PDB file of C-alpha atoms and ligand atoms in Angstrom:
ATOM      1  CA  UNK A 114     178.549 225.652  75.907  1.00  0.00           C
ATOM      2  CA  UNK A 115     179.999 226.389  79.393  1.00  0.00           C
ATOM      3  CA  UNK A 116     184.196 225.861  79.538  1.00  0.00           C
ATOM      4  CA  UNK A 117     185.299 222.490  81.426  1.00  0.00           C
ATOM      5  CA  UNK A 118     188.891 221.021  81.846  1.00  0.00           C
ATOM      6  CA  UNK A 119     190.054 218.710  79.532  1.00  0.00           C
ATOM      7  CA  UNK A 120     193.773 217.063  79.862  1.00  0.00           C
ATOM      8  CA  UNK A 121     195.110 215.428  76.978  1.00  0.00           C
ATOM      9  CA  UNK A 122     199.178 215.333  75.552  1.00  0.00           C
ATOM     10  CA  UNK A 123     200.796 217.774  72.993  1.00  0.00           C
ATOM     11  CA  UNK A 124     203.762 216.655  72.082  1.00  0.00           C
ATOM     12  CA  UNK A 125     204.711 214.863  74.972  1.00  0.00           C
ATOM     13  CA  UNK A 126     203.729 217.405  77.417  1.00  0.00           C
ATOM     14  CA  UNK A 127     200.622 217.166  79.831  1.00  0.00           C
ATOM     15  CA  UNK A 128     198.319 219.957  78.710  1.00  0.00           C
ATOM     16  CA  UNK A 129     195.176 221.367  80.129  1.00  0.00           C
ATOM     17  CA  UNK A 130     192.751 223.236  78.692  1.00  0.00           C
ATOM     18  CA  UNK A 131     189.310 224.928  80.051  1.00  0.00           C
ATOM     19  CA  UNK A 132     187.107 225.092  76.384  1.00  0.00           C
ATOM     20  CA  UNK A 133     183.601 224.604  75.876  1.00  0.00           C
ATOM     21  CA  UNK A 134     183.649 221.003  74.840  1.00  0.00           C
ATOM     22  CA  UNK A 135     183.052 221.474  71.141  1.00  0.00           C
ATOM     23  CA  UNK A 136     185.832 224.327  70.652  1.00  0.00           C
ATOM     24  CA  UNK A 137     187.976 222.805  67.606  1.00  0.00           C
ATOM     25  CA  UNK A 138     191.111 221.648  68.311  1.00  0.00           C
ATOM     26  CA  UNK A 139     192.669 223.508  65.892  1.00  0.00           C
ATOM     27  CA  UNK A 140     191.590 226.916  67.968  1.00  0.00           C
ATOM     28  CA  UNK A 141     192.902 225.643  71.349  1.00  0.00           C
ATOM     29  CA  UNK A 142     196.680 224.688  70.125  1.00  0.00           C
ATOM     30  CA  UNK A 143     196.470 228.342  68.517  1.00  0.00           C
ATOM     31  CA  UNK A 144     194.649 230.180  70.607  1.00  0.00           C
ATOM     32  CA  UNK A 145     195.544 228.600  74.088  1.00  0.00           C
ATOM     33  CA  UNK A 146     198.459 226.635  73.284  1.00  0.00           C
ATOM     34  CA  UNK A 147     200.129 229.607  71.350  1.00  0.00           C
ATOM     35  CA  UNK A 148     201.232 226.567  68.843  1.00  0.00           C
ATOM     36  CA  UNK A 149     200.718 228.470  65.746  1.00  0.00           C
ATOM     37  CA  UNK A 150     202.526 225.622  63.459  1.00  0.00           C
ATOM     38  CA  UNK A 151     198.782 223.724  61.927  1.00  0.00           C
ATOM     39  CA  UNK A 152     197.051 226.310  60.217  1.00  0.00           C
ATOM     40  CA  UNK A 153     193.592 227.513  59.340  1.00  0.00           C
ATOM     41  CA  UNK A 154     192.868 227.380  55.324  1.00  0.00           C
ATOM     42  CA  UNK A 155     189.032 226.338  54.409  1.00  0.00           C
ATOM     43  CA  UNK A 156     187.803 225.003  58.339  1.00  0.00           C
ATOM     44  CA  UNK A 157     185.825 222.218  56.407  1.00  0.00           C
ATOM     45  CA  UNK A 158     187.999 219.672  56.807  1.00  0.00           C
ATOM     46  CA  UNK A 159     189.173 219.942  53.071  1.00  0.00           C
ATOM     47  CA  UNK A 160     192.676 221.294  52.721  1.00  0.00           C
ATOM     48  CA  UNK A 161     194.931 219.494  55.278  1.00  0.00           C
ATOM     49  CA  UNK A 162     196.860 222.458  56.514  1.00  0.00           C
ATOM     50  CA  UNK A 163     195.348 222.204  59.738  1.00  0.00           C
ATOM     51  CA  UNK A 164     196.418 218.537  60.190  1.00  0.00           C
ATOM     52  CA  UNK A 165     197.612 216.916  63.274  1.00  0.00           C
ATOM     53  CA  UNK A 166     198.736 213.235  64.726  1.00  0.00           C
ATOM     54  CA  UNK A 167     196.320 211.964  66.990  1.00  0.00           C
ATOM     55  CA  UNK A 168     197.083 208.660  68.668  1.00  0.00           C
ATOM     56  CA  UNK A 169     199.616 208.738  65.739  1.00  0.00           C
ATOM     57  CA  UNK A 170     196.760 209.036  62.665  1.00  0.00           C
ATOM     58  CA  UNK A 171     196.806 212.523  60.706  1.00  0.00           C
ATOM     59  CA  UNK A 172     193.428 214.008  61.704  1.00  0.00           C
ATOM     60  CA  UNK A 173     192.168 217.420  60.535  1.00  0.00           C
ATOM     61  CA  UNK A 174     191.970 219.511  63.835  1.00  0.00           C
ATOM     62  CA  UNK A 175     189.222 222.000  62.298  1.00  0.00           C
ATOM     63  CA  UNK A 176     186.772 219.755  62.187  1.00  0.00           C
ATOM     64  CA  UNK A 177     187.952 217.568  65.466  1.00  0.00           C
ATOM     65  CA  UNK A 178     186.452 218.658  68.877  1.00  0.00           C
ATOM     66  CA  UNK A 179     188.372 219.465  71.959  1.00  0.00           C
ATOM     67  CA  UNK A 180     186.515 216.888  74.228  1.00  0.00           C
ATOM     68  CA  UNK A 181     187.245 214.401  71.625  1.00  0.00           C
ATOM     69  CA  UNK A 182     191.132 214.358  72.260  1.00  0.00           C
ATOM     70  CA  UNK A 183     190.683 214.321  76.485  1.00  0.00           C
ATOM     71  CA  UNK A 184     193.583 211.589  77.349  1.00  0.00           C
ATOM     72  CA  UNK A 185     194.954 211.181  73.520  1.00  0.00           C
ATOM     73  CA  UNK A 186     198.368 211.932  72.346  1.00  0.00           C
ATOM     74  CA  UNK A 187     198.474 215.148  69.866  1.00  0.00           C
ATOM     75  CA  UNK A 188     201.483 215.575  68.084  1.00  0.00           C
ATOM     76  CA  UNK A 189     201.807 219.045  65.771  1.00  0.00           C
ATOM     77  CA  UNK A 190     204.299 219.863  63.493  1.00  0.00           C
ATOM     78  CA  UNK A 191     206.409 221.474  66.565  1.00  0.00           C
ATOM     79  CA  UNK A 192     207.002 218.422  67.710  1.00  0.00           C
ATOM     80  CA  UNK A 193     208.526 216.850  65.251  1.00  0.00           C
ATOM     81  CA  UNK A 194     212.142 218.646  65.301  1.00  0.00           C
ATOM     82  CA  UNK A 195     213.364 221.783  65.306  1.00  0.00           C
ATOM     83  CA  UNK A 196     215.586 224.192  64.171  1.00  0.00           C
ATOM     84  CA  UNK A 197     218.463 222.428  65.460  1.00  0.00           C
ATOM     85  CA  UNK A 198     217.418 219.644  64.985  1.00  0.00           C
ATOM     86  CA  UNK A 199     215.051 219.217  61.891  1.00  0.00           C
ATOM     87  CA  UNK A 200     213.592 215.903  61.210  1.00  0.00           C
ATOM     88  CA  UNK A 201     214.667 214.556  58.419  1.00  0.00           C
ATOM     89  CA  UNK A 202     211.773 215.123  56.898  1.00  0.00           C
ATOM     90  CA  UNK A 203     211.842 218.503  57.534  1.00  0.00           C
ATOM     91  CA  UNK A 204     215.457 218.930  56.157  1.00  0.00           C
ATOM     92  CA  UNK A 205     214.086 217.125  53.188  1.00  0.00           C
ATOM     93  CA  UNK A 206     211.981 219.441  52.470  1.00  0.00           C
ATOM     94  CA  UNK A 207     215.033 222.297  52.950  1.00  0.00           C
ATOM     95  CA  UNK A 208     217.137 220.153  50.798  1.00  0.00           C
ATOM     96  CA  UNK A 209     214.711 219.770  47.712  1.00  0.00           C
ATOM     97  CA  UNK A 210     213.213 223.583  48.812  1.00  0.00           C
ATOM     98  CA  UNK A 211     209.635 221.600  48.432  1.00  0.00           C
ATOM     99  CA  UNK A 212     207.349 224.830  49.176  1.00  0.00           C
ATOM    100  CA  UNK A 213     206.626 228.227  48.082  1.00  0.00           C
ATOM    101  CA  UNK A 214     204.975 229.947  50.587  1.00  0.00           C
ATOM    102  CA  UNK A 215     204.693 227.196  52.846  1.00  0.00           C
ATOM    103  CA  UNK A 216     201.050 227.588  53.883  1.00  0.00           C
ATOM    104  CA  UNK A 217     200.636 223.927  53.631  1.00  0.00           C
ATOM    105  CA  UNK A 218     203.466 222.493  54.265  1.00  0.00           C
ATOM    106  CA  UNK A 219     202.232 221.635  58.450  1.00  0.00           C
ATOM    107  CA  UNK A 220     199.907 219.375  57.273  1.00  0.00           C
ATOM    108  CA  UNK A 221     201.856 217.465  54.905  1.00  0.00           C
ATOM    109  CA  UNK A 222     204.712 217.474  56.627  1.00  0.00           C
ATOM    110  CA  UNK A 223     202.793 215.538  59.673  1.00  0.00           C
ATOM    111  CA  UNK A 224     200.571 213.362  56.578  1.00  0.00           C
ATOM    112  CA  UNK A 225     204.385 212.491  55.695  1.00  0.00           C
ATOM    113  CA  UNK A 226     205.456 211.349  58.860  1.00  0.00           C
ATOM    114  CA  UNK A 227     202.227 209.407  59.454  1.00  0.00           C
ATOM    115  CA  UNK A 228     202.776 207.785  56.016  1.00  0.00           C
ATOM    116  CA  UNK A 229     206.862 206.832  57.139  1.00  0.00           C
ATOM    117  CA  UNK A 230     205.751 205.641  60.495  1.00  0.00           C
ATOM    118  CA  UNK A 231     203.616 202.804  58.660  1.00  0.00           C
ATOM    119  CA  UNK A 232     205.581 202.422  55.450  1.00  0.00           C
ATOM    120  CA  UNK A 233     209.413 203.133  55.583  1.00  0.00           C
ATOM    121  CA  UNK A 234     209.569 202.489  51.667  1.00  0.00           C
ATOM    122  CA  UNK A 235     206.810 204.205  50.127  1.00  0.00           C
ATOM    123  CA  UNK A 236     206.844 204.431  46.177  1.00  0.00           C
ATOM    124  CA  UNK A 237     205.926 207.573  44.953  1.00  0.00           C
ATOM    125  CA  UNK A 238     202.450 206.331  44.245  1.00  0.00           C
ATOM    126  CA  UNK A 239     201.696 205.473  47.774  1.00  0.00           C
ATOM    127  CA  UNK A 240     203.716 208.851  48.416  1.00  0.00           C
ATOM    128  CA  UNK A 241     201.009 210.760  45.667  1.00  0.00           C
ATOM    129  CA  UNK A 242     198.085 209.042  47.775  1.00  0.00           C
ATOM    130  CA  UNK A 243     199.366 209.582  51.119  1.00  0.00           C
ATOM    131  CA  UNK A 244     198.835 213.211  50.186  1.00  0.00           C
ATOM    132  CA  UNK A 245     195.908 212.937  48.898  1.00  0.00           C
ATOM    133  CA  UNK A 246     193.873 215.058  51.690  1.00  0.00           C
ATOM    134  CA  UNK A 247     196.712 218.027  51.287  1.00  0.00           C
ATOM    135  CA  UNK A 248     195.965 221.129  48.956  1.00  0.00           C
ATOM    136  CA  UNK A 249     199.105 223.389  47.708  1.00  0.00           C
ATOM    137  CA  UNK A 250     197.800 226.061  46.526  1.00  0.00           C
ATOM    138  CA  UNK A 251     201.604 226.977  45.012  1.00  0.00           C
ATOM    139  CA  UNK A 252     201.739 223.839  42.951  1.00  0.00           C
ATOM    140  CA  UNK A 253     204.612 222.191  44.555  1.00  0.00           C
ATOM    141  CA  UNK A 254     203.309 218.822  44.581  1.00  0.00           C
ATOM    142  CA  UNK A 255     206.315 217.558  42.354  1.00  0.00           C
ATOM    143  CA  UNK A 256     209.098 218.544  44.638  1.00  0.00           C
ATOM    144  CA  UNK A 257     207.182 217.666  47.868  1.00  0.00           C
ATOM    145  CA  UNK A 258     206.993 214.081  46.817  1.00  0.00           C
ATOM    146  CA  UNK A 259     210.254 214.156  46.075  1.00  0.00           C
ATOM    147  CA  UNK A 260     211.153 215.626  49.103  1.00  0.00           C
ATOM    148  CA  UNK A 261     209.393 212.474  50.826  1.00  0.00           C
ATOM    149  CA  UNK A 262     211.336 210.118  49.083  1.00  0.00           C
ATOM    150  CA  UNK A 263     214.433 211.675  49.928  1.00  0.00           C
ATOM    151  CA  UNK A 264     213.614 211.904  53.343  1.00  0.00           C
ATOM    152  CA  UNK A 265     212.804 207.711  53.163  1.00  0.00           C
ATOM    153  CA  UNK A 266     215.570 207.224  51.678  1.00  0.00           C
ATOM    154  CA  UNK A 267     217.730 208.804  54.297  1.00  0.00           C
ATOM    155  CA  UNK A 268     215.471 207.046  57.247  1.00  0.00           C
ATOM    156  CA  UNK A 269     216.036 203.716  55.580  1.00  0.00           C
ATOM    157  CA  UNK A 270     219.783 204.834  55.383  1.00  0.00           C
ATOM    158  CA  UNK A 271     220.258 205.900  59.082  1.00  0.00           C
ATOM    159  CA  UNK A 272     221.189 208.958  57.922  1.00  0.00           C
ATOM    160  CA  UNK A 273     220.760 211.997  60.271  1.00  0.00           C
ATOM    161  CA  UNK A 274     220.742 215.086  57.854  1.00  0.00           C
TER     162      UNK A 274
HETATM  163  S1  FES B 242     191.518 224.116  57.790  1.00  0.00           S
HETATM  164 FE1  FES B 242     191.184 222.083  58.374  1.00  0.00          FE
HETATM  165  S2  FES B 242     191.088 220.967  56.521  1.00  0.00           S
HETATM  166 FE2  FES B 242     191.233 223.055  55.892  1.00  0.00          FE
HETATM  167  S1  FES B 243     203.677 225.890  49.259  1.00  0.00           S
HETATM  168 FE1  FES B 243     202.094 227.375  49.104  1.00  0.00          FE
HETATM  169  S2  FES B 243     200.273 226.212  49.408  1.00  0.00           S
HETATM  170 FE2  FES B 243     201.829 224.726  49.321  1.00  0.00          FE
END
């Protein structure tokens, strides 16, 4: 397919991008953004590590096409804090050291903050199903729920770890 122009948002900046129209998403914020935070694991739309907001649901960028995003809001785990300033999700996850090698931790780190954007009090079964679309590989499943929770709790709390 020939490249055309598409504009769409990354965390809230204008961005645009000449692709062939079917390039996955996932390619352009790596390979033309340089935003190397969602990452490639099985590009079959099965483990969640590539996973992104879009309009402010978690979508798997592998399998989502660049022209489909032209004028939407993407959000990738760069934009949700930073090292200064971590989320509180993200400090969560520090806090309760929810991860091993952290392969996967993008992708459920945005399914998290799609799941606290809808539900501020999750129990840990809506937590558990939340996750549902996320692999770890490293078996941390345990702590990264609790790491959730902990970061609800602190929301609910107005608590800025
Ligand atoms: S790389 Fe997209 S779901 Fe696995
Ligand atoms: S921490 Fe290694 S895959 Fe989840």
């Amino acid at each position: 397919m020939p490249a055309v122009s598409f504009r769409f948002t990354v965390n809230g900046s204008a961005v645009r991008v000449a692709a062939a129209a079917d390039t996955p998403l996932l390619d352009v914020l790596r390979n033309h953004l340089g935003l190397r935070g969602a990452k490639f694991g099985c590009g079959l739309e099965q483990c969640g590590c590539c996973l992104v907001l879009i309009e402010g649901k978690p979508e798997k960028s592998c399998g989502k096409a660049l022209a489909t995003v032209a004028g939407k809001a993407v959000v990738t785990i760069e934009g949700l804090g930073t090292r200064e300033r971590p989320h509180p999700l993200q400090q969560a996850f520090l806090d309760e050291q929810a991860g091993q090698c952290g392969y996967c931790l993008p992708g459920i780190l945005i399914s998290a903050k799609a799941l606290l954007d809808e539900n501020p009090a999750p129990s840990r079964a809506e937590i558990a199903t939340a996750l549902d679309d996320n692999i770890c590989r490293c078996g941390s499943q345990v702590r990264i729920i609790r790491a959730v929770a902990l970061a609800a709790r602190r929301m609910r709390a107005g608590e800025v770890p």
